[in-house]
CSV table of C-alpha atoms and ligand atoms in Angstrom, one decimal:
chain,number,residue,atom,x,y,z
F,1,MET,CA,-103.2,97.8,132.2
F,2,LYS,CA,-104.1,94.5,133.9
F,3,ASP,CA,-101.3,93.0,135.9
F,4,GLU,CA,-98.7,90.5,134.6
F,5,ASN,CA,-100.3,87.4,136.1
F,6,PHE,CA,-103.7,88.2,134.7
F,7,LEU,CA,-102.4,88.8,131.2
F,8,LYS,CA,-100.3,85.6,131.1
F,9,ALA,CA,-103.0,83.4,132.6
F,10,ASN,CA,-105.8,84.7,130.4
F,11,ASN,CA,-104.2,85.2,126.9
F,12,ALA,CA,-105.5,81.9,125.4
F,13,ARG,CA,-108.5,81.5,127.7
F,14,SER,CA,-110.8,83.8,125.8
F,15,LEU,CA,-109.0,84.6,122.5
F,16,TRP,CA,-108.0,82.7,119.5
F,17,HIS,CA,-104.9,83.8,117.6
F,18,PRO,CA,-104.7,84.0,113.8
F,19,MET,CA,-102.5,81.4,112.1
F,20,THR,CA,-102.2,79.3,115.3
F,21,ALA,CA,-103.8,76.2,116.8
F,22,PRO,CA,-105.8,77.2,119.9
F,23,ALA,CA,-104.3,74.2,121.8
F,24,ASP,CA,-100.9,75.5,121.0
F,25,SER,CA,-101.7,78.9,122.4
F,26,LEU,CA,-103.0,77.2,125.6
F,27,LYS,CA,-99.7,75.4,126.0
F,28,ASN,CA,-97.2,78.1,125.0
F,29,ALA,CA,-97.5,81.6,126.4
F,30,PRO,CA,-97.0,84.3,123.8
F,31,THR,CA,-94.6,87.3,123.9
F,32,ILE,CA,-96.9,90.0,125.2
F,33,VAL,CA,-95.8,93.2,123.5
F,34,THR,CA,-96.7,96.3,125.6
F,35,GLY,CA,-94.7,99.1,124.0
F,36,ALA,CA,-92.6,100.2,121.1
F,37,GLN,CA,-90.2,103.1,120.2
F,38,GLY,CA,-88.4,103.6,117.0
F,39,VAL,CA,-87.6,100.2,115.6
F,40,ARG,CA,-87.7,98.4,119.0
F,41,ILE,CA,-90.5,96.7,120.8
F,42,THR,CA,-90.7,95.9,124.5
F,43,ASP,CA,-92.6,93.1,126.2
F,44,LEU,CA,-94.2,92.4,129.5
F,45,ASP,CA,-91.1,90.8,130.9
F,46,GLY,CA,-89.0,93.9,130.1
F,47,HIS,CA,-87.1,92.6,127.0
F,48,GLU,CA,-86.4,95.3,124.5
F,49,VAL,CA,-85.5,94.0,121.0
F,50,VAL,CA,-85.1,95.2,117.4
F,51,ASP,CA,-88.2,94.3,115.5
F,52,GLY,CA,-86.9,92.3,112.6
F,53,VAL,CA,-90.4,91.6,111.5
F,54,GLY,CA,-91.6,95.3,111.2
F,55,GLY,CA,-94.9,94.5,112.9
F,56,LEU,CA,-96.1,92.2,110.1
F,57,TRP,CA,-94.2,93.6,107.1
F,58,ASN,CA,-96.1,96.9,107.6
F,59,VAL,CA,-94.4,99.2,110.2
F,60,ASN,CA,-92.0,100.6,107.6
F,61,LEU,CA,-91.6,103.9,109.4
F,62,GLY,CA,-91.1,102.4,112.9
F,63,TYR,CA,-93.2,103.0,115.9
F,64,SER,CA,-92.5,106.6,116.8
F,65,CYS,CA,-93.8,108.5,113.7
F,66,GLN,CA,-95.2,111.6,115.4
F,67,PRO,CA,-96.8,113.2,112.3
F,68,VAL,CA,-98.9,110.1,111.7
F,69,LYS,CA,-100.0,110.0,115.4
F,70,GLU,CA,-100.9,113.7,115.2
F,71,ALA,CA,-102.8,113.3,112.0
F,72,ILE,CA,-104.9,110.5,113.4
F,73,THR,CA,-105.6,112.4,116.6
F,74,ALA,CA,-106.6,115.6,114.8
F,75,GLN,CA,-108.9,113.6,112.4
F,76,LEU,CA,-110.6,111.8,115.3
F,77,ASP,CA,-111.4,115.2,116.8
F,78,ARG,CA,-112.6,116.6,113.4
F,79,LEU,CA,-114.5,113.7,111.8
F,80,PRO,CA,-114.1,110.2,113.3
F,81,TYR,CA,-116.2,108.5,110.6
F,82,TYR,CA,-118.4,108.9,107.6
F,83,SER,CA,-119.1,106.5,104.8
F,84,ILE,CA,-118.1,107.1,101.2
F,85,PHE,CA,-120.9,105.0,99.7
F,86,ARG,CA,-122.9,106.6,96.9
F,87,GLY,CA,-123.6,110.3,97.5
F,88,THR,CA,-121.1,111.1,100.3
F,89,SER,CA,-117.3,111.5,100.6
F,90,ASN,CA,-114.8,113.2,102.9
F,91,ASP,CA,-112.1,115.7,102.4
F,92,CYS,CA,-109.2,113.4,103.5
F,93,VAL,CA,-110.0,110.6,101.2
F,94,ILE,CA,-110.3,113.0,98.2
F,95,GLU,CA,-106.9,114.4,99.0
F,96,LEU,CA,-105.4,110.9,99.5
F,97,ALA,CA,-106.7,109.7,96.1
F,98,GLU,CA,-105.0,112.6,94.5
F,99,GLU,CA,-101.7,111.9,96.3
F,100,LEU,CA,-101.9,108.2,95.4
F,101,ARG,CA,-102.6,109.1,91.8
F,102,THR,CA,-99.3,111.0,91.7
F,103,PHE,CA,-97.4,108.4,93.6
F,104,PHE,CA,-98.6,105.5,91.3
F,105,GLU,CA,-98.5,107.5,88.0
F,106,PRO,CA,-95.2,105.9,86.9
F,107,ASP,CA,-97.0,102.5,87.3
F,108,GLY,CA,-99.9,103.7,85.1
F,109,LEU,CA,-102.3,103.5,88.1
F,110,THR,CA,-104.6,106.5,88.3
F,111,ARG,CA,-107.7,105.6,90.4
F,112,ALA,CA,-108.1,104.3,93.9
F,113,PHE,CA,-110.7,102.0,95.6
F,114,PHE,CA,-110.3,102.0,99.3
F,115,THR,CA,-110.4,99.0,101.7
F,116,SER,CA,-109.6,98.0,105.3
F,117,GLY,CA,-106.6,95.8,104.5
F,118,GLY,CA,-104.8,93.5,102.2
F,119,SER,CA,-107.3,90.7,102.0
F,120,ASP,CA,-110.0,93.2,101.2
F,121,SER,CA,-107.8,94.7,98.5
F,122,VAL,CA,-107.2,91.3,96.9
F,123,GLU,CA,-111.0,90.6,97.0
F,124,THR,CA,-111.7,93.9,95.4
F,125,ALA,CA,-109.2,93.5,92.5
F,126,LEU,CA,-110.5,89.9,91.8
F,127,ARG,CA,-114.1,91.2,91.6
F,128,LEU,CA,-113.4,94.3,89.6
F,129,ALA,CA,-111.4,92.1,87.1
F,130,ARG,CA,-114.4,89.9,86.4
F,131,GLN,CA,-116.7,93.0,86.2
F,132,PHE,CA,-114.3,94.6,83.7
F,133,HIS,CA,-114.7,91.7,81.3
F,134,LYS,CA,-118.5,91.7,81.7
F,135,ILE,CA,-118.6,95.4,80.9
F,136,LYS,CA,-116.6,94.6,77.7
F,137,GLY,CA,-119.0,91.8,76.7
F,138,GLU,CA,-116.7,88.9,77.6
F,139,ALA,CA,-118.7,87.5,80.5
F,140,GLY,CA,-117.0,84.1,80.1
F,141,ARG,CA,-113.8,85.4,81.4
F,142,VAL,CA,-114.2,84.4,85.1
F,143,LYS,CA,-111.2,82.2,86.0
F,144,TYR,CA,-108.0,83.3,87.9
F,145,LEU,CA,-104.4,82.1,87.5
F,146,SER,CA,-101.8,82.5,90.2
F,147,LEU,CA,-98.5,81.2,91.5
F,148,LYS,CA,-97.9,78.3,93.8
F,149,LYS,CA,-96.3,79.6,97.0
F,150,GLY,CA,-98.1,83.0,96.4
F,151,TYR,CA,-99.9,84.5,99.4
F,152,HIS,CA,-103.0,86.7,98.8
F,153,GLY,CA,-104.7,86.9,102.2
F,154,THR,CA,-107.5,84.9,103.6
F,155,HIS,CA,-110.8,85.9,102.1
F,156,PHE,CA,-112.4,83.1,100.0
F,157,GLY,CA,-111.2,84.8,96.8
F,158,GLY,CA,-107.7,85.3,98.1
F,159,ALA,CA,-107.4,81.8,99.6
F,160,SER,CA,-108.5,80.4,96.3
F,161,VAL,CA,-105.7,82.0,94.4
F,162,ASN,CA,-103.3,81.3,97.3
F,163,GLY,CA,-100.5,78.8,96.5
F,164,ASN,CA,-99.9,77.3,99.9
F,165,ALA,CA,-101.9,74.3,101.3
F,166,ASN,CA,-101.7,75.6,104.9
F,167,PHE,CA,-104.2,78.4,104.0
F,168,ARG,CA,-106.4,76.3,101.8
F,169,THR,CA,-107.0,72.7,102.9
F,170,ALA,CA,-109.1,73.3,106.1
F,171,TYR,CA,-111.4,75.7,104.2
F,172,GLU,CA,-112.0,73.8,100.9
F,173,PRO,CA,-113.9,73.7,98.7
F,174,LEU,CA,-112.6,77.1,97.5
F,175,LEU,CA,-113.7,79.1,94.4
F,176,PRO,CA,-113.9,77.0,91.3
F,177,GLY,CA,-111.8,78.2,88.3
F,178,CYS,CA,-108.6,79.0,90.1
F,179,HIS,CA,-105.5,77.4,88.7
F,180,HIS,CA,-101.8,77.6,89.8
F,181,ILE,CA,-98.5,77.5,88.0
F,182,PRO,CA,-95.1,76.7,89.5
F,183,ALA,CA,-93.4,79.6,91.3
F,184,PRO,CA,-89.9,80.7,90.1
F,185,TYR,CA,-88.4,79.3,93.2
F,186,THR,CA,-84.9,78.1,92.4
F,187,TYR,CA,-84.3,76.1,95.6
F,188,ARG,CA,-87.3,73.8,95.0
F,189,ASN,CA,-89.2,73.5,91.7
F,190,PRO,CA,-90.7,70.7,89.6
F,191,PHE,CA,-88.1,71.3,86.8
F,192,ASN,CA,-85.1,70.8,89.0
F,193,GLU,CA,-83.7,74.0,87.6
F,194,THR,CA,-81.4,76.2,89.7
F,195,ASP,CA,-80.7,78.9,87.1
F,196,PRO,CA,-83.1,81.8,87.7
F,197,ALA,CA,-83.3,83.0,84.1
F,198,ARG,CA,-83.9,79.4,82.8
F,199,LEU,CA,-86.4,78.7,85.5
F,200,ALA,CA,-88.3,82.0,84.7
F,201,GLN,CA,-88.7,80.8,81.1
F,202,LEU,CA,-89.9,77.3,82.2
F,203,CYS,CA,-92.5,78.9,84.5
F,204,LEU,CA,-93.6,81.2,81.7
F,205,ALA,CA,-94.0,78.2,79.4
F,206,ALA,CA,-96.1,76.6,82.1
F,207,LEU,CA,-98.3,79.7,82.2
F,208,GLU,CA,-98.7,79.6,78.4
F,209,ASP,CA,-99.6,75.9,78.6
F,210,GLU,CA,-102.2,76.5,81.3
F,211,ILE,CA,-103.8,79.3,79.3
F,212,ALA,CA,-104.0,77.1,76.3
F,213,PHE,CA,-105.5,74.3,78.4
F,214,GLN,CA,-108.1,76.5,80.1
F,215,GLY,CA,-108.8,78.7,77.1
F,216,ALA,CA,-107.8,82.3,77.2
F,217,GLY,CA,-111.4,83.4,76.8
F,218,THR,CA,-112.3,81.9,80.2
F,219,ILE,CA,-109.6,83.7,82.2
F,220,ALA,CA,-110.2,87.0,83.9
F,221,ALA,CA,-106.9,87.7,85.6
F,222,PHE,CA,-103.5,86.6,86.7
F,223,ILE,CA,-102.5,87.6,90.2
F,224,MET,CA,-98.9,87.6,91.6
F,225,GLU,CA,-96.7,89.3,94.2
F,226,PRO,CA,-93.8,91.1,92.5
F,227,ILE,CA,-91.6,89.4,95.1
F,228,LEU,CA,-93.4,86.5,96.9
F,229,GLY,CA,-93.4,87.3,100.6
F,230,ALA,CA,-95.2,85.1,103.0
F,231,GLY,CA,-94.4,82.0,100.9
F,232,GLY,CA,-90.7,82.5,101.9
F,233,VAL,CA,-89.4,85.6,100.1
F,234,ILE,CA,-89.0,84.3,96.5
F,235,PRO,CA,-87.7,87.1,94.2
F,236,PRO,CA,-88.3,86.0,90.6
F,237,HIS,CA,-85.7,86.6,87.9
F,238,GLU,CA,-86.0,90.0,86.4
F,239,SER,CA,-87.4,88.5,83.2
F,240,PHE,CA,-90.3,86.8,85.0
F,241,MET,CA,-92.9,89.5,85.8
F,242,PRO,CA,-92.3,91.3,82.4
F,243,GLY,CA,-92.8,87.9,80.8
F,244,VAL,CA,-96.1,87.4,82.7
F,245,GLU,CA,-97.2,90.9,81.6
F,246,ALA,CA,-96.5,90.2,77.9
F,247,ILE,CA,-98.4,86.9,78.1
F,248,CYS,CA,-101.4,88.5,79.8
F,249,ARG,CA,-101.5,91.3,77.3
F,250,LYS,CA,-101.4,88.8,74.4
F,251,HIS,CA,-104.3,86.9,75.7
F,252,GLY,CA,-106.5,89.8,77.0
F,253,ILE,CA,-105.9,88.6,80.7
F,254,LEU,CA,-105.7,91.3,83.3
F,255,LEU,CA,-102.6,91.5,85.5
F,256,ILE,CA,-103.2,92.1,89.2
F,257,ALA,CA,-100.0,92.9,91.2
F,258,ASP,CA,-100.5,92.1,94.8
F,259,GLU,CA,-98.3,94.8,96.3
F,260,VAL,CA,-99.6,94.5,99.8
F,261,ILE,CA,-96.0,94.0,101.0
F,262,THR,CA,-94.0,95.5,98.1
F,263,ALA,CA,-95.7,99.0,97.6
F,264,PHE,CA,-94.2,102.0,99.3
F,265,GLY,CA,-90.5,101.1,99.2
F,266,ARG,CA,-89.9,97.7,100.8
F,267,THR,CA,-88.1,96.2,97.7
F,268,GLY,CA,-85.7,99.2,97.3
F,269,ALA,CA,-88.0,100.5,94.6
F,270,TRP,CA,-91.2,102.5,95.2
F,271,THR,CA,-93.3,99.6,94.0
F,272,GLY,CA,-92.6,96.0,93.1
F,273,SER,CA,-94.1,96.5,89.7
F,274,ARG,CA,-91.7,99.5,89.1
F,275,LEU,CA,-88.8,97.3,90.3
F,276,TRP,CA,-89.5,95.0,87.3
F,277,GLY,CA,-90.7,97.6,84.8
F,278,VAL,CA,-94.2,96.3,84.7
F,279,LYS,CA,-97.5,98.2,84.4
F,280,PRO,CA,-100.2,96.1,86.0
F,281,ASP,CA,-104.0,96.6,85.6
F,282,PHE,CA,-104.6,96.6,89.3
F,283,ALA,CA,-102.2,96.9,92.3
F,284,CYS,CA,-103.5,95.7,95.7
F,285,THR,CA,-102.0,97.8,98.6
F,286,ALA,CA,-102.4,97.9,102.4
F,287,LYS,CA,-99.9,97.5,105.2
F,288,ALA,CA,-97.4,100.4,104.8
F,289,ILE,CA,-100.1,102.7,103.4
F,290,THR,CA,-100.8,103.4,107.1
F,291,ASN,CA,-97.8,101.6,108.6
F,292,GLY,CA,-100.0,99.7,111.0
F,293,TYR,CA,-101.2,102.9,112.7
F,294,PHE,CA,-104.7,102.3,111.3
F,295,PRO,CA,-106.2,99.3,109.3
F,296,PHE,CA,-106.5,100.5,105.7
F,297,GLY,CA,-105.8,99.6,102.1
F,298,ALA,CA,-106.3,100.7,98.5
F,299,VAL,CA,-106.6,99.0,95.2
F,300,MET,CA,-105.0,101.1,92.5
F,301,ILE,CA,-106.5,100.9,89.1
F,302,ALA,CA,-104.9,101.4,85.6
F,303,GLU,CA,-106.1,104.2,83.4
F,304,GLY,CA,-107.2,101.8,80.7
F,305,VAL,CA,-109.3,99.8,83.1
F,306,ALA,CA,-110.8,103.0,84.6
F,307,GLN,CA,-111.8,104.2,81.1
F,308,VAL,CA,-113.8,101.0,80.5
F,309,PHE,CA,-115.7,101.5,83.8
F,310,GLU,CA,-116.2,105.2,83.4
F,311,SER,CA,-117.3,105.2,79.8
F,312,ASP,CA,-119.9,102.4,80.2
F,313,ALA,CA,-123.4,103.4,79.4
F,314,SER,CA,-125.0,100.0,79.8
F,315,GLY,CA,-125.3,100.0,83.6
F,316,LYS,CA,-122.9,97.1,84.0
F,317,ALA,CA,-120.2,99.3,85.6
F,318,ALA,CA,-122.1,100.0,88.8
F,319,ILE,CA,-119.8,98.8,91.5
F,320,GLY,CA,-121.8,96.4,93.8
F,321,HIS,CA,-118.9,96.1,96.2
F,322,GLY,CA,-117.4,98.1,99.1
F,323,TYR,CA,-116.8,98.1,102.8
F,324,THR,CA,-118.2,100.2,105.7
F,325,TYR,CA,-114.7,101.3,106.3
F,326,SER,CA,-113.8,102.0,102.6
F,327,GLY,CA,-112.2,105.5,102.6
F,328,HIS,CA,-112.4,105.8,106.4
F,329,PRO,CA,-111.4,109.4,107.2
F,330,VAL,CA,-109.1,108.5,110.0
F,331,GLY,CA,-107.4,105.9,107.8
F,332,ALA,CA,-107.1,108.4,105.0
F,333,ALA,CA,-105.6,111.0,107.4
F,334,ALA,CA,-103.1,108.3,108.5
F,335,ALA,CA,-102.3,107.4,104.9
F,336,LEU,CA,-101.7,111.0,103.9
F,337,ALA,CA,-99.2,111.5,106.8
F,338,CYS,CA,-97.5,108.1,106.1
F,339,LEU,CA,-97.1,108.9,102.4
F,340,ALA,CA,-95.6,112.3,103.2
F,341,GLU,CA,-93.2,110.8,105.7
F,342,THR,CA,-92.3,107.9,103.4
F,343,LYS,CA,-91.4,110.4,100.7
F,344,ARG,CA,-89.7,112.9,103.0
F,345,LEU,CA,-87.4,110.2,104.5
F,346,ASN,CA,-86.9,108.7,101.0
F,347,VAL,CA,-87.1,105.3,102.8
F,348,VAL,CA,-86.6,103.5,99.5
F,349,GLU,CA,-82.9,104.3,99.6
F,350,ASN,CA,-82.3,103.0,103.1
F,351,ALA,CA,-84.4,99.9,102.2
F,352,ALA,CA,-82.0,99.2,99.4
F,353,THR,CA,-78.8,99.8,101.3
F,354,ARG,CA,-79.8,98.1,104.6
F,355,GLY,CA,-81.5,95.3,102.5
F,356,THR,CA,-78.2,94.5,100.9
F,357,GLN,CA,-76.4,94.5,104.3
F,358,LEU,CA,-79.1,92.2,105.7
F,359,TYR,CA,-79.0,89.8,102.8
F,360,GLU,CA,-75.2,89.6,102.6
F,361,GLY,CA,-75.1,89.1,106.4
F,362,ALA,CA,-77.6,86.3,106.1
F,363,LYS,CA,-75.4,84.7,103.5
F,364,GLY,CA,-72.5,85.0,105.8
F,365,LEU,CA,-74.5,83.1,108.4
F,366,MET,CA,-75.1,80.3,105.8
F,367,ALA,CA,-71.4,79.9,105.4
F,368,LYS,CA,-71.2,79.3,109.2
F,369,HIS,CA,-74.3,77.2,109.9
F,370,ASP,CA,-75.1,74.0,108.1
F,371,VAL,CA,-78.8,74.2,109.1
F,372,ILE,CA,-79.3,77.0,106.6
F,373,GLY,CA,-80.1,75.5,103.2
F,374,ASP,CA,-80.9,78.7,101.3
F,375,VAL,CA,-80.9,82.5,101.7
F,376,ARG,CA,-83.2,84.6,99.6
F,377,GLY,CA,-83.5,88.3,99.2
F,378,GLY,CA,-81.3,91.0,97.6
F,379,HIS,CA,-84.1,93.4,96.8
F,380,GLY,CA,-84.7,95.7,99.7
F,381,LEU,CA,-85.7,94.6,103.2
F,382,MET,CA,-87.2,91.2,102.4
F,383,THR,CA,-85.0,88.3,103.4
F,384,ALA,CA,-85.7,84.7,104.1
F,385,ILE,CA,-83.4,82.0,105.6
F,386,GLU,CA,-84.6,78.5,104.8
F,387,LEU,CA,-83.6,75.8,107.3
F,388,VAL,CA,-83.1,72.2,106.4
F,389,ALA,CA,-82.4,68.9,108.2
F,390,ASP,CA,-79.5,68.4,105.8
F,391,ARG,CA,-78.3,70.2,102.8
F,392,ASP,CA,-78.2,67.2,100.5
F,393,SER,CA,-81.7,66.0,101.0
F,394,LYS,CA,-83.1,69.5,101.6
F,395,ALA,CA,-85.5,67.8,104.0
F,396,ALA,CA,-87.5,70.2,106.2
F,397,PRO,CA,-86.1,70.5,109.8
F,398,ASP,CA,-88.0,69.4,112.9
F,399,LYS,CA,-90.5,72.1,113.8
F,400,ALA,CA,-88.6,72.7,117.1
F,401,ILE,CA,-85.5,73.9,115.2
F,402,PRO,CA,-86.7,77.3,113.7
F,403,ALA,CA,-88.7,77.9,117.0
F,404,ARG,CA,-85.5,77.4,119.0
F,405,VAL,CA,-83.5,79.8,116.7
F,406,GLN,CA,-86.3,82.4,117.1
F,407,ASP,CA,-86.4,82.0,120.9
F,408,VAL,CA,-82.6,82.5,121.3
F,409,ALA,CA,-82.5,85.3,118.8
F,410,TYR,CA,-85.3,87.1,120.8
F,411,ARG,CA,-83.4,86.7,124.0
F,412,SER,CA,-80.3,88.0,122.1
F,413,GLY,CA,-81.9,91.2,121.0
F,414,ALA,CA,-84.1,90.7,117.8
F,415,MET,CA,-87.6,89.6,117.0
F,416,VAL,CA,-87.6,87.4,113.9
F,417,ARG,CA,-90.5,85.5,112.3
F,418,VAL,CA,-90.8,81.8,111.7
F,419,SER,CA,-93.0,80.6,108.8
F,420,GLY,CA,-92.7,76.8,108.2
F,421,PRO,CA,-88.9,76.1,107.7
F,422,ASN,CA,-88.2,79.8,106.9
F,423,ILE,CA,-87.0,82.6,109.1
F,424,ILE,CA,-88.4,85.7,107.6
F,425,LEU,CA,-86.9,89.2,108.0
F,426,SER,CA,-88.9,92.3,107.1
F,427,PRO,CA,-87.7,95.1,109.5
F,428,PRO,CA,-88.8,98.7,109.4
F,429,LEU,CA,-87.3,100.6,106.4
F,430,VAL,CA,-85.9,103.2,108.8
F,431,LEU,CA,-83.5,100.9,110.7
F,432,THR,CA,-79.8,101.7,110.9
F,433,ALA,CA,-76.7,99.7,110.0
F,434,ALA,CA,-76.2,99.0,113.7
F,435,ASP,CA,-79.8,97.7,114.0
F,436,VAL,CA,-79.1,95.3,111.1
F,437,GLU,CA,-76.0,94.0,113.0
F,438,VAL,CA,-78.1,93.4,116.1
F,439,ILE,CA,-80.5,91.2,114.0
F,440,LEU,CA,-77.6,89.3,112.4
F,441,ALA,CA,-75.8,88.8,115.8
F,442,ALA,CA,-79.0,87.6,117.4
F,443,LEU,CA,-79.6,85.1,114.6
F,444,ASP,CA,-76.0,83.9,114.8
F,445,ALA,CA,-76.6,83.2,118.5
F,446,GLY,CA,-79.8,81.4,117.6
F,447,PHE,CA,-78.1,79.1,115.1
F,448,ALA,CA,-75.1,78.6,117.4
F,449,ALA,CA,-77.5,77.3,120.1
F,450,LEU,CA,-78.8,74.4,118.0
B,501,LIG,C1,-99.1,89.8,99.4
B,501,LIG,C2,-100.2,89.8,100.4
B,501,LIG,N1,-101.5,89.9,100.0
B,501,LIG,C3,-102.5,90.0,100.9
B,501,LIG,C4,-102.2,90.0,102.3
B,501,LIG,C5,-103.4,90.0,103.2
B,501,LIG,O1,-103.4,91.2,103.9
B,501,LIG,P1,-104.2,91.3,105.3
B,501,LIG,O2,-103.6,90.4,106.3
B,501,LIG,O3,-104.0,92.8,105.7
B,501,LIG,O4,-105.6,91.0,105.0
B,501,LIG,C6,-100.9,89.8,102.7
B,501,LIG,C7,-100.6,89.8,104.2
B,501,LIG,O5,-99.5,89.5,104.6
B,501,LIG,C8,-99.9,89.8,101.8
B,501,LIG,O6,-98.6,89.6,102.2
């Protein structure tokens, strides 16, 4: 490793960071993470902290998962790469598809299309949705509907269905034919409605209204996260996603569940769709499928959709889409080991229990600190703390405020993530009760320092 001075001096000289202004990186040195064990990361300056971010919502099993490391090493020795484009496959990816089929069977998802990450998975699902309608002779169904505040990655398709201006404006014009409805976000919504059940009904009515306006026969798919993540952890009322599903079915619109964060246990259920009792047509996965040990993803496909593709005799079902790294054997080996560990450790249970502890603890902080306007979570290990300048106006705080909380929290023992006015918590699903207390105490110190 290069020495400390070299690393600090050169970080922003030759690299640009995602989701960051280059000038900002030049002014502010980053935390340079050099090691990790269990649920803790260490940096160049010797700090060791609990990772309240879980990498980036992906390191569900923590950083010391030996079976995953061994599976990757063994696969690198055996077969580091071969493509699965037409005519070739590999043993690992075949076994993985069978395992995923079993895992996602309760969601009605029985086929897998492999990708290199979440944005790739979203792009794949959006494309296959259009193709599905073309195979069925409804070529006019090309539009997409989605939720404001939703996050679906950064490819042009995903950015177009994204519901946050930060990821859109600089890159417009985006895809035509993408339309957004209000998110079931009780703290801020155009209906001024704070009751989650009533708000869900209002958002569903807005969806019906948009479908009537666009014409159902022009719409390919509706895409949503079962619990909105990057937009600030927005869990909809339990009636919302089933309501979306019913409306989609009525109008022949496909439902894409973006489960890049929610699949594999984070919500305290094995998938977000299962949490709400919904059976989507596609589920986009990535992140915890390999826990960050290898870049990988999979789109899971419903049996009914698969049947349409597989029984087509017209030639319209040939898939003209795929990535060099689709079905990468090392990624597949990592995913197989992750899935086995995820099930063996039954992480879903700890996610639910520790999730409640974290959520209740965050609400306790709200009782103490006026800067907190809203706390959202309550379904597994996804919690957001929204900061405000004052509770009456709900005005956003100065940018320096969440940054200060983050800085003091870090020096007090926990890495937390800032996204706009929100502090977002998405720790590994294997953390202990004591680890949760470390995160809460660090945040308490951060708020107390304002
Ligand atoms: C719901 C959702 N979809 C898609 C993505 C994009 O995934 P990636 O960053 O792996 O491309 C993310 C990333 O956070 C996500 O949270």
